[in-house]
């Protein structure tokens, strides 16, 4: 590797780079020593900024990459797994699905509208950077206790930000989840997911190549917003966190729409050799990652970077996280063609550097060198920690009979249906445009969203899932359950689950208890992904989600994507007609540990979570999917939070039809209706005998528990509740909480 003969000199007026200044940038003493070893000298301020963001937890995964290597990432249908901007899977007919999930947790707590909006903008860029047109957005939101004074404000801002960005750019927001718990009082979670479609033979990657090739900046101008955003996202919150508002970026979805169209237009030519969006750490991470993956160097002349503020230093330009920007390496001679396209779309275009053979990142302004860093060591010698682990002690099982029904089951159901975690999210999703593009087949409110692959009979199904209360009690079981539930959600609409993206949200990894949670969740996810042929193709890790030492519940959010080869072979959860048989697939032991029933009705959060039988999950899901494909099923719904009685209520409300059902003799009066046993589905069919016979042949437990009909949910042994009473309570809680009246049904 050639060595540069340019050495940056101290800049008048800049502070001296000292261990204390390095510590302010988030580097430990040992990490600062390593920067000096790599450089053979003390870094300049600009170089310190580069090291600080590239070695931040957010960018380097220094506490988590040792564990992430355990996740299964390969399958015959995986085109590209983790390591690029997004994962890519083959969906047949020369097409690929491209998708990823990322967090914008800390920014959304500090500035909820812009934090959530720019989270959506960032994940959209990750997908269209790969050459895919985004077809759907999803989100997974966690807020604090509804009684907390900030919760209502945070919900309002985050939901408006998600909707504002997605609606303006014209990508439908089709699904997600929203939960509440006091552990998120000081650190909410905003996880954003985007799914796109591309030609399988036209996927774009980020490895720079071609010595002398132009490095091009496109998109919006660079400002001072978002500087040190990646570093801020790699530290705990304190009482001073409100002062970090300047580290939150400001988004412009209309500019992003122009950038999307311009990039896709240029991608239709042969001009692009490599492309990388400027997300966390901005121009720094995009240029370093492109150079490292290409095994080359890059020289940047930052005075050529389009700027919307005067007097910006190289440090500020490199670390800015201004939105709606891309970095490209172009084929020689393609500059004029590319510039014409971006000019047409009203976007900035500038040649800001060249690919070099030096292996160094060299940053110049007005001909003066401000940084000269060898890229290989910057990336390859980034800190990697195998942090101490304290396993989560196995929780004691719930004592038998300790959570008896305190009231008739119908009264309990009514309380559950209007509880914060089970109440309708209509007030949220009605602020999102879920049908723009005209390909949304099933939007929010079901087990999984379904979006048609334009111009074909096939569709992609997608869902986000996690049950943090399980993960806190037993991280390994919780990690497996999150994957299994995503798999069930896709199966319940008739889709074949293909792959996973994840968002690992945890507290401070320097605490052994937190690393024990992370390691346990990874083990559970790994086991489930292997058992279900459901590889992880992309993802994000968000650590330090805690405030004043109080961590969030461990939340390994799973985004699942599946394929429907033919849209005719799908179903949803709504009861379709009177007199159809209702069947329960799976075993019901009445597991109440860590259930919503236990928390909402008894005020307790104890016991062990329900076990996850992965072979049974696979067997039951494959059987259910075959039934749906064959046309034998008229409705299907997976059982999760709240258990069987809640699932029945959701199916009845969706279809506007009641049901009569029987509780088996000897069943636990609380556990049978409200237990959260895993691997279960509710089905309706007009051929109960045929389904039961097929289940017996497949070794799948199935029981006929009732039939649809009437206007109420009625227990054969007594007790009934009107579907409309349930609907009214279910729809009322969130809008009333937000002070906007009752949402329309």
PDB file of N, CA and C in Angstrom, residues 400-474:
ATOM      1  N   UNK A 400     -49.765 -22.005  40.587  1.00  0.00           N
ATOM      2  CA  UNK A 400     -51.074 -22.472  40.124  1.00  0.00           C
ATOM      3  C   UNK A 400     -52.186 -21.813  40.929  1.00  0.00           C
ATOM      4  N   UNK A 401     -53.182 -21.322  40.214  1.00  0.00           N
ATOM      5  CA  UNK A 401     -54.339 -20.727  40.872  1.00  0.00           C
ATOM      6  C   UNK A 401     -54.125 -19.344  41.434  1.00  0.00           C
ATOM      7  N   UNK A 402     -52.947 -18.750  41.189  1.00  0.00           N
ATOM      8  CA  UNK A 402     -52.657 -17.441  41.789  1.00  0.00           C
ATOM      9  C   UNK A 402     -53.198 -16.270  40.982  1.00  0.00           C
ATOM     10  N   UNK A 403     -53.752 -16.550  39.807  1.00  0.00           N
ATOM     11  CA  UNK A 403     -54.253 -15.469  38.950  1.00  0.00           C
ATOM     12  C   UNK A 403     -55.665 -15.791  38.473  1.00  0.00           C
ATOM     13  N   UNK A 404     -56.514 -16.150  39.421  1.00  0.00           N
ATOM     14  CA  UNK A 404     -57.884 -16.547  39.091  1.00  0.00           C
ATOM     15  C   UNK A 404     -58.678 -15.367  38.540  1.00  0.00           C
ATOM     16  N   UNK A 405     -59.710 -15.668  37.782  1.00  0.00           N
ATOM     17  CA  UNK A 405     -60.575 -14.623  37.249  1.00  0.00           C
ATOM     18  C   UNK A 405     -61.210 -13.834  38.393  1.00  0.00           C
ATOM     19  N   UNK A 406     -61.055 -12.508  38.405  1.00  0.00           N
ATOM     20  CA  UNK A 406     -61.682 -11.715  39.464  1.00  0.00           C
ATOM     21  C   UNK A 406     -63.112 -11.305  39.123  1.00  0.00           C
ATOM     22  N   UNK A 407     -63.521 -11.599  37.898  1.00  0.00           N
ATOM     23  CA  UNK A 407     -64.835 -11.195  37.391  1.00  0.00           C
ATOM     24  C   UNK A 407     -65.192 -12.123  36.239  1.00  0.00           C
ATOM     25  N   UNK A 408     -66.437 -12.083  35.749  1.00  0.00           N
ATOM     26  CA  UNK A 408     -66.784 -12.898  34.581  1.00  0.00           C
ATOM     27  C   UNK A 408     -65.825 -12.641  33.418  1.00  0.00           C
ATOM     28  N   UNK A 409     -65.562 -13.684  32.622  1.00  0.00           N
ATOM     29  CA  UNK A 409     -64.593 -13.589  31.537  1.00  0.00           C
ATOM     30  C   UNK A 409     -64.919 -12.444  30.573  1.00  0.00           C
ATOM     31  N   UNK A 410     -66.206 -12.174  30.371  1.00  0.00           N
ATOM     32  CA  UNK A 410     -66.590 -11.104  29.442  1.00  0.00           C
ATOM     33  C   UNK A 410     -66.190  -9.730  29.987  1.00  0.00           C
ATOM     34  N   UNK A 411     -66.308  -9.536  31.295  1.00  0.00           N
ATOM     35  CA  UNK A 411     -65.888  -8.269  31.895  1.00  0.00           C
ATOM     36  C   UNK A 411     -64.370  -8.101  31.772  1.00  0.00           C
ATOM     37  N   UNK A 412     -63.657  -9.201  31.979  1.00  0.00           N
ATOM     38  CA  UNK A 412     -62.205  -9.168  31.845  1.00  0.00           C
ATOM     39  C   UNK A 412     -61.821  -8.862  30.396  1.00  0.00           C
ATOM     40  N   UNK A 413     -62.487  -9.498  29.446  1.00  0.00           N
ATOM     41  CA  UNK A 413     -62.203  -9.244  28.035  1.00  0.00           C
ATOM     42  C   UNK A 413     -62.400  -7.773  27.697  1.00  0.00           C
ATOM     43  N   UNK A 414     -63.493  -7.188  28.191  1.00  0.00           N
ATOM     44  CA  UNK A 414     -63.768  -5.787  27.907  1.00  0.00           C
ATOM     45  C   UNK A 414     -62.641  -4.894  28.442  1.00  0.00           C
ATOM     46  N   UNK A 415     -62.148  -5.190  29.638  1.00  0.00           N
ATOM     47  CA  UNK A 415     -61.038  -4.410  30.198  1.00  0.00           C
ATOM     48  C   UNK A 415     -59.780  -4.568  29.351  1.00  0.00           C
ATOM     49  N   UNK A 416     -59.522  -5.773  28.898  1.00  0.00           N
ATOM     50  CA  UNK A 416     -58.329  -6.000  28.085  1.00  0.00           C
ATOM     51  C   UNK A 416     -58.415  -5.282  26.742  1.00  0.00           C
ATOM     52  N   UNK A 417     -59.581  -5.320  26.118  1.00  0.00           N
ATOM     53  CA  UNK A 417     -59.706  -4.743  24.783  1.00  0.00           C
ATOM     54  C   UNK A 417     -59.554  -3.225  24.768  1.00  0.00           C
ATOM     55  N   UNK A 418     -59.711  -2.593  25.928  1.00  0.00           N
ATOM     56  CA  UNK A 418     -59.519  -1.145  25.985  1.00  0.00           C
ATOM     57  C   UNK A 418     -58.259  -0.771  26.774  1.00  0.00           C
ATOM     58  N   UNK A 419     -57.404  -1.765  27.025  1.00  0.00           N
ATOM     59  CA  UNK A 419     -56.139  -1.495  27.698  1.00  0.00           C
ATOM     60  C   UNK A 419     -55.149  -0.907  26.689  1.00  0.00           C
ATOM     61  N   UNK A 420     -54.137  -0.154  27.141  1.00  0.00           N
ATOM     62  CA  UNK A 420     -53.231   0.517  26.200  1.00  0.00           C
ATOM     63  C   UNK A 420     -52.576  -0.401  25.175  1.00  0.00           C
ATOM     64  N   UNK A 421     -52.158  -1.605  25.562  1.00  0.00           N
ATOM     65  CA  UNK A 421     -51.455  -2.463  24.604  1.00  0.00           C
ATOM     66  C   UNK A 421     -52.372  -3.194  23.637  1.00  0.00           C
ATOM     67  N   UNK A 422     -53.664  -3.265  23.919  1.00  0.00           N
ATOM     68  CA  UNK A 422     -54.585  -3.986  23.034  1.00  0.00           C
ATOM     69  C   UNK A 422     -55.615  -3.084  22.360  1.00  0.00           C
ATOM     70  N   UNK A 423     -55.751  -1.850  22.818  1.00  0.00           N
ATOM     71  CA  UNK A 423     -56.730  -0.953  22.217  1.00  0.00           C
ATOM     72  C   UNK A 423     -56.383  -0.694  20.750  1.00  0.00           C
ATOM     73  N   UNK A 424     -57.393  -0.345  19.981  1.00  0.00           N
ATOM     74  CA  UNK A 424     -57.217  -0.076  18.555  1.00  0.00           C
ATOM     75  C   UNK A 424     -56.171   1.011  18.317  1.00  0.00           C
ATOM     76  N   UNK A 425     -55.376   0.818  17.275  1.00  0.00           N
ATOM     77  CA  UNK A 425     -54.399   1.808  16.843  1.00  0.00           C
ATOM     78  C   UNK A 425     -54.915   2.632  15.672  1.00  0.00           C
ATOM     79  N   UNK A 426     -56.220   2.607  15.451  1.00  0.00           N
ATOM     80  CA  UNK A 426     -56.789   3.309  14.295  1.00  0.00           C
ATOM     81  C   UNK A 426     -56.402   4.793  14.291  1.00  0.00           C
ATOM     82  N   UNK A 427     -56.419   5.430  15.460  1.00  0.00           N
ATOM     83  CA  UNK A 427     -56.067   6.848  15.525  1.00  0.00           C
ATOM     84  C   UNK A 427     -54.673   7.084  14.959  1.00  0.00           C
ATOM     85  N   UNK A 428     -53.771   6.121  15.152  1.00  0.00           N
ATOM     86  CA  UNK A 428     -52.416   6.231  14.606  1.00  0.00           C
ATOM     87  C   UNK A 428     -52.422   5.997  13.107  1.00  0.00           C
ATOM     88  N   UNK A 429     -52.961   4.866  12.689  1.00  0.00           N
ATOM     89  CA  UNK A 429     -52.782   4.521  11.270  1.00  0.00           C
ATOM     90  C   UNK A 429     -53.625   5.394  10.341  1.00  0.00           C
ATOM     91  N   UNK A 430     -54.668   6.035  10.856  1.00  0.00           N
ATOM     92  CA  UNK A 430     -55.426   6.933   9.990  1.00  0.00           C
ATOM     93  C   UNK A 430     -54.649   8.198   9.663  1.00  0.00           C
ATOM     94  N   UNK A 431     -53.546   8.444  10.352  1.00  0.00           N
ATOM     95  CA  UNK A 431     -52.683   9.565  10.013  1.00  0.00           C
ATOM     96  C   UNK A 431     -51.645   9.178   8.955  1.00  0.00           C
ATOM     97  N   UNK A 432     -51.594   7.905   8.620  1.00  0.00           N
ATOM     98  CA  UNK A 432     -50.671   7.413   7.604  1.00  0.00           C
ATOM     99  C   UNK A 432     -51.445   7.132   6.315  1.00  0.00           C
ATOM    100  N   UNK A 433     -50.861   7.478   5.192  1.00  0.00           N
ATOM    101  CA  UNK A 433     -51.435   7.072   3.909  1.00  0.00           C
ATOM    102  C   UNK A 433     -50.973   5.642   3.651  1.00  0.00           C
ATOM    103  N   UNK A 434     -51.898   4.710   3.782  1.00  0.00           N
ATOM    104  CA  UNK A 434     -51.539   3.296   3.627  1.00  0.00           C
ATOM    105  C   UNK A 434     -51.858   2.753   2.245  1.00  0.00           C
ATOM    106  N   UNK A 435     -52.430   3.576   1.386  1.00  0.00           N
ATOM    107  CA  UNK A 435     -52.844   3.056   0.077  1.00  0.00           C
ATOM    108  C   UNK A 435     -52.227   3.776  -1.106  1.00  0.00           C
ATOM    109  N   UNK A 436     -51.388   4.803  -0.862  1.00  0.00           N
ATOM    110  CA  UNK A 436     -50.758   5.500  -1.978  1.00  0.00           C
ATOM    111  C   UNK A 436     -49.958   4.490  -2.810  1.00  0.00           C
ATOM    112  N   UNK A 437     -50.038   4.632  -4.111  1.00  0.00           N
ATOM    113  CA  UNK A 437     -49.388   3.679  -5.002  1.00  0.00           C
ATOM    114  C   UNK A 437     -50.323   2.615  -5.511  1.00  0.00           C
ATOM    115  N   UNK A 438     -51.487   2.480  -4.848  1.00  0.00           N
ATOM    116  CA  UNK A 438     -52.571   1.598  -5.303  1.00  0.00           C
ATOM    117  C   UNK A 438     -52.214   0.120  -5.313  1.00  0.00           C
ATOM    118  N   UNK A 439     -51.148  -0.281  -4.620  1.00  0.00           N
ATOM    119  CA  UNK A 439     -50.801  -1.704  -4.573  1.00  0.00           C
ATOM    120  C   UNK A 439     -51.010  -2.326  -3.196  1.00  0.00           C
ATOM    121  N   UNK A 440     -51.473  -1.546  -2.225  1.00  0.00           N
ATOM    122  CA  UNK A 440     -51.728  -2.099  -0.896  1.00  0.00           C
ATOM    123  C   UNK A 440     -52.982  -2.962  -0.941  1.00  0.00           C
ATOM    124  N   UNK A 441     -52.814  -4.226  -0.640  1.00  0.00           N
ATOM    125  CA  UNK A 441     -53.926  -5.169  -0.635  1.00  0.00           C
ATOM    126  C   UNK A 441     -54.511  -5.284   0.768  1.00  0.00           C
ATOM    127  N   UNK A 442     -53.661  -5.283   1.774  1.00  0.00           N
ATOM    128  CA  UNK A 442     -54.094  -5.315   3.166  1.00  0.00           C
ATOM    129  C   UNK A 442     -53.179  -4.391   3.947  1.00  0.00           C
ATOM    130  N   UNK A 443     -53.769  -3.358   4.547  1.00  0.00           N
ATOM    131  CA  UNK A 443     -52.989  -2.387   5.289  1.00  0.00           C
ATOM    132  C   UNK A 443     -53.000  -2.661   6.777  1.00  0.00           C
ATOM    133  N   UNK A 444     -52.908  -1.619   7.599  1.00  0.00           N
ATOM    134  CA  UNK A 444     -52.820  -1.804   9.048  1.00  0.00           C
ATOM    135  C   UNK A 444     -54.051  -2.483   9.633  1.00  0.00           C
ATOM    136  N   UNK A 445     -53.845  -3.186  10.735  1.00  0.00           N
ATOM    137  CA  UNK A 445     -54.955  -3.786  11.469  1.00  0.00           C
ATOM    138  C   UNK A 445     -55.036  -5.285  11.405  1.00  0.00           C
ATOM    139  N   UNK A 446     -54.276  -5.921  10.527  1.00  0.00           N
ATOM    140  CA  UNK A 446     -54.306  -7.373  10.416  1.00  0.00           C
ATOM    141  C   UNK A 446     -53.042  -7.996  10.968  1.00  0.00           C
ATOM    142  N   UNK A 447     -52.890  -9.291  10.721  1.00  0.00           N
ATOM    143  CA  UNK A 447     -51.682  -9.976  11.175  1.00  0.00           C
ATOM    144  C   UNK A 447     -50.456  -9.505  10.423  1.00  0.00           C
ATOM    145  N   UNK A 448     -50.588  -9.292   9.120  1.00  0.00           N
ATOM    146  CA  UNK A 448     -49.487  -8.804   8.303  1.00  0.00           C
ATOM    147  C   UNK A 448     -50.061  -7.952   7.188  1.00  0.00           C
ATOM    148  N   UNK A 449     -49.313  -6.939   6.794  1.00  0.00           N
ATOM    149  CA  UNK A 449     -49.702  -6.143   5.636  1.00  0.00           C
ATOM    150  C   UNK A 449     -49.349  -6.911   4.370  1.00  0.00           C
ATOM    151  N   UNK A 450     -50.091  -6.637   3.306  1.00  0.00           N
ATOM    152  CA  UNK A 450     -49.840  -7.269   2.013  1.00  0.00           C
ATOM    153  C   UNK A 450     -49.789  -6.180   0.950  1.00  0.00           C
ATOM    154  N   UNK A 451     -48.710  -6.171   0.173  1.00  0.00           N
ATOM    155  CA  UNK A 451     -48.546  -5.189  -0.904  1.00  0.00           C
ATOM    156  C   UNK A 451     -48.240  -5.933  -2.191  1.00  0.00           C
ATOM    157  N   UNK A 452     -49.049  -5.672  -3.207  1.00  0.00           N
ATOM    158  CA  UNK A 452     -48.869  -6.308  -4.508  1.00  0.00           C
ATOM    159  C   UNK A 452     -47.535  -5.896  -5.122  1.00  0.00           C
ATOM    160  N   UNK A 453     -46.865  -6.854  -5.743  1.00  0.00           N
ATOM    161  CA  UNK A 453     -45.697  -6.534  -6.561  1.00  0.00           C
ATOM    162  C   UNK A 453     -46.243  -6.042  -7.890  1.00  0.00           C
ATOM    163  N   UNK A 454     -46.063  -4.776  -8.141  1.00  0.00           N
ATOM    164  CA  UNK A 454     -46.740  -4.109  -9.251  1.00  0.00           C
ATOM    165  C   UNK A 454     -46.583  -4.855 -10.565  1.00  0.00           C
ATOM    166  N   UNK A 455     -47.724  -5.038 -11.240  1.00  0.00           N
ATOM    167  CA  UNK A 455     -47.718  -5.675 -12.546  1.00  0.00           C
ATOM    168  C   UNK A 455     -47.694  -7.185 -12.511  1.00  0.00           C
ATOM    169  N   UNK A 456     -47.816  -7.776 -11.310  1.00  0.00           N
ATOM    170  CA  UNK A 456     -47.798  -9.232 -11.175  1.00  0.00           C
ATOM    171  C   UNK A 456     -48.975  -9.688 -10.321  1.00  0.00           C
ATOM    172  N   UNK A 457     -49.145 -11.002 -10.210  1.00  0.00           N
ATOM    173  CA  UNK A 457     -50.178 -11.572  -9.336  1.00  0.00           C
ATOM    174  C   UNK A 457     -49.625 -11.882  -7.962  1.00  0.00           C
ATOM    175  N   UNK A 458     -48.334 -11.619  -7.742  1.00  0.00           N
ATOM    176  CA  UNK A 458     -47.728 -11.953  -6.452  1.00  0.00           C
ATOM    177  C   UNK A 458     -47.711 -10.736  -5.544  1.00  0.00           C
ATOM    178  N   UNK A 459     -47.418 -10.991  -4.274  1.00  0.00           N
ATOM    179  CA  UNK A 459     -47.405  -9.912  -3.298  1.00  0.00           C
ATOM    180  C   UNK A 459     -46.411 -10.229  -2.193  1.00  0.00           C
ATOM    181  N   UNK A 460     -45.961  -9.189  -1.518  1.00  0.00           N
ATOM    182  CA  UNK A 460     -45.122  -9.341  -0.335  1.00  0.00           C
ATOM    183  C   UNK A 460     -45.963  -9.102   0.906  1.00  0.00           C
ATOM    184  N   UNK A 461     -45.798  -9.974   1.885  1.00  0.00           N
ATOM    185  CA  UNK A 461     -46.412  -9.787   3.197  1.00  0.00           C
ATOM    186  C   UNK A 461     -45.326  -9.339   4.155  1.00  0.00           C
ATOM    187  N   UNK A 462     -45.688  -8.489   5.123  1.00  0.00           N
ATOM    188  CA  UNK A 462     -44.682  -7.947   6.029  1.00  0.00           C
ATOM    189  C   UNK A 462     -45.299  -7.618   7.379  1.00  0.00           C
ATOM    190  N   UNK A 463     -44.501  -7.781   8.426  1.00  0.00           N
ATOM    191  CA  UNK A 463     -44.990  -7.527   9.780  1.00  0.00           C
ATOM    192  C   UNK A 463     -43.808  -7.230  10.684  1.00  0.00           C
ATOM    193  N   UNK A 464     -44.069  -6.516  11.785  1.00  0.00           N
ATOM    194  CA  UNK A 464     -43.060  -6.301  12.821  1.00  0.00           C
ATOM    195  C   UNK A 464     -43.569  -6.887  14.134  1.00  0.00           C
ATOM    196  N   UNK A 465     -42.648  -7.459  14.920  1.00  0.00           N
ATOM    197  CA  UNK A 465     -43.054  -8.141  16.150  1.00  0.00           C
ATOM    198  C   UNK A 465     -41.975  -8.106  17.216  1.00  0.00           C
ATOM    199  N   UNK A 466     -42.401  -8.033  18.452  1.00  0.00           N
ATOM    200  CA  UNK A 466     -41.568  -8.301  19.620  1.00  0.00           C
ATOM    201  C   UNK A 466     -42.467  -8.259  20.853  1.00  0.00           C
ATOM    202  N   UNK A 467     -42.162  -9.077  21.846  1.00  0.00           N
ATOM    203  CA  UNK A 467     -42.884  -9.064  23.114  1.00  0.00           C
ATOM    204  C   UNK A 467     -41.856  -8.807  24.219  1.00  0.00           C
ATOM    205  N   UNK A 468     -41.562  -7.530  24.497  1.00  0.00           N
ATOM    206  CA  UNK A 468     -40.486  -7.213  25.445  1.00  0.00           C
ATOM    207  C   UNK A 468     -40.687  -7.796  26.837  1.00  0.00           C
ATOM    208  N   UNK A 469     -41.924  -7.951  27.275  1.00  0.00           N
ATOM    209  CA  UNK A 469     -42.135  -8.501  28.626  1.00  0.00           C
ATOM    210  C   UNK A 469     -41.640  -9.940  28.713  1.00  0.00           C
ATOM    211  N   UNK A 470     -41.711 -10.674  27.614  1.00  0.00           N
ATOM    212  CA  UNK A 470     -41.127 -12.021  27.591  1.00  0.00           C
ATOM    213  C   UNK A 470     -39.594 -11.933  27.618  1.00  0.00           C
ATOM    214  N   UNK A 471     -39.058 -10.981  26.832  1.00  0.00           N
ATOM    215  CA  UNK A 471     -37.599 -10.869  26.719  1.00  0.00           C
ATOM    216  C   UNK A 471     -36.962 -10.477  28.045  1.00  0.00           C
ATOM    217  N   UNK A 472     -37.642  -9.661  28.830  1.00  0.00           N
ATOM    218  CA  UNK A 472     -37.116  -9.277  30.134  1.00  0.00           C
ATOM    219  C   UNK A 472     -37.065 -10.478  31.066  1.00  0.00           C
ATOM    220  N   UNK A 473     -38.096 -11.291  31.022  1.00  0.00           N
ATOM    221  CA  UNK A 473     -38.159 -12.452  31.916  1.00  0.00           C
ATOM    222  C   UNK A 473     -37.186 -13.540  31.502  1.00  0.00           C
ATOM    223  N   UNK A 474     -37.081 -13.788  30.214  1.00  0.00           N
ATOM    224  CA  UNK A 474     -36.223 -14.856  29.693  1.00  0.00           C
ATOM    225  C   UNK A 474     -35.790 -14.441  28.285  1.00  0.00           C
TER     226      UNK A 474
END
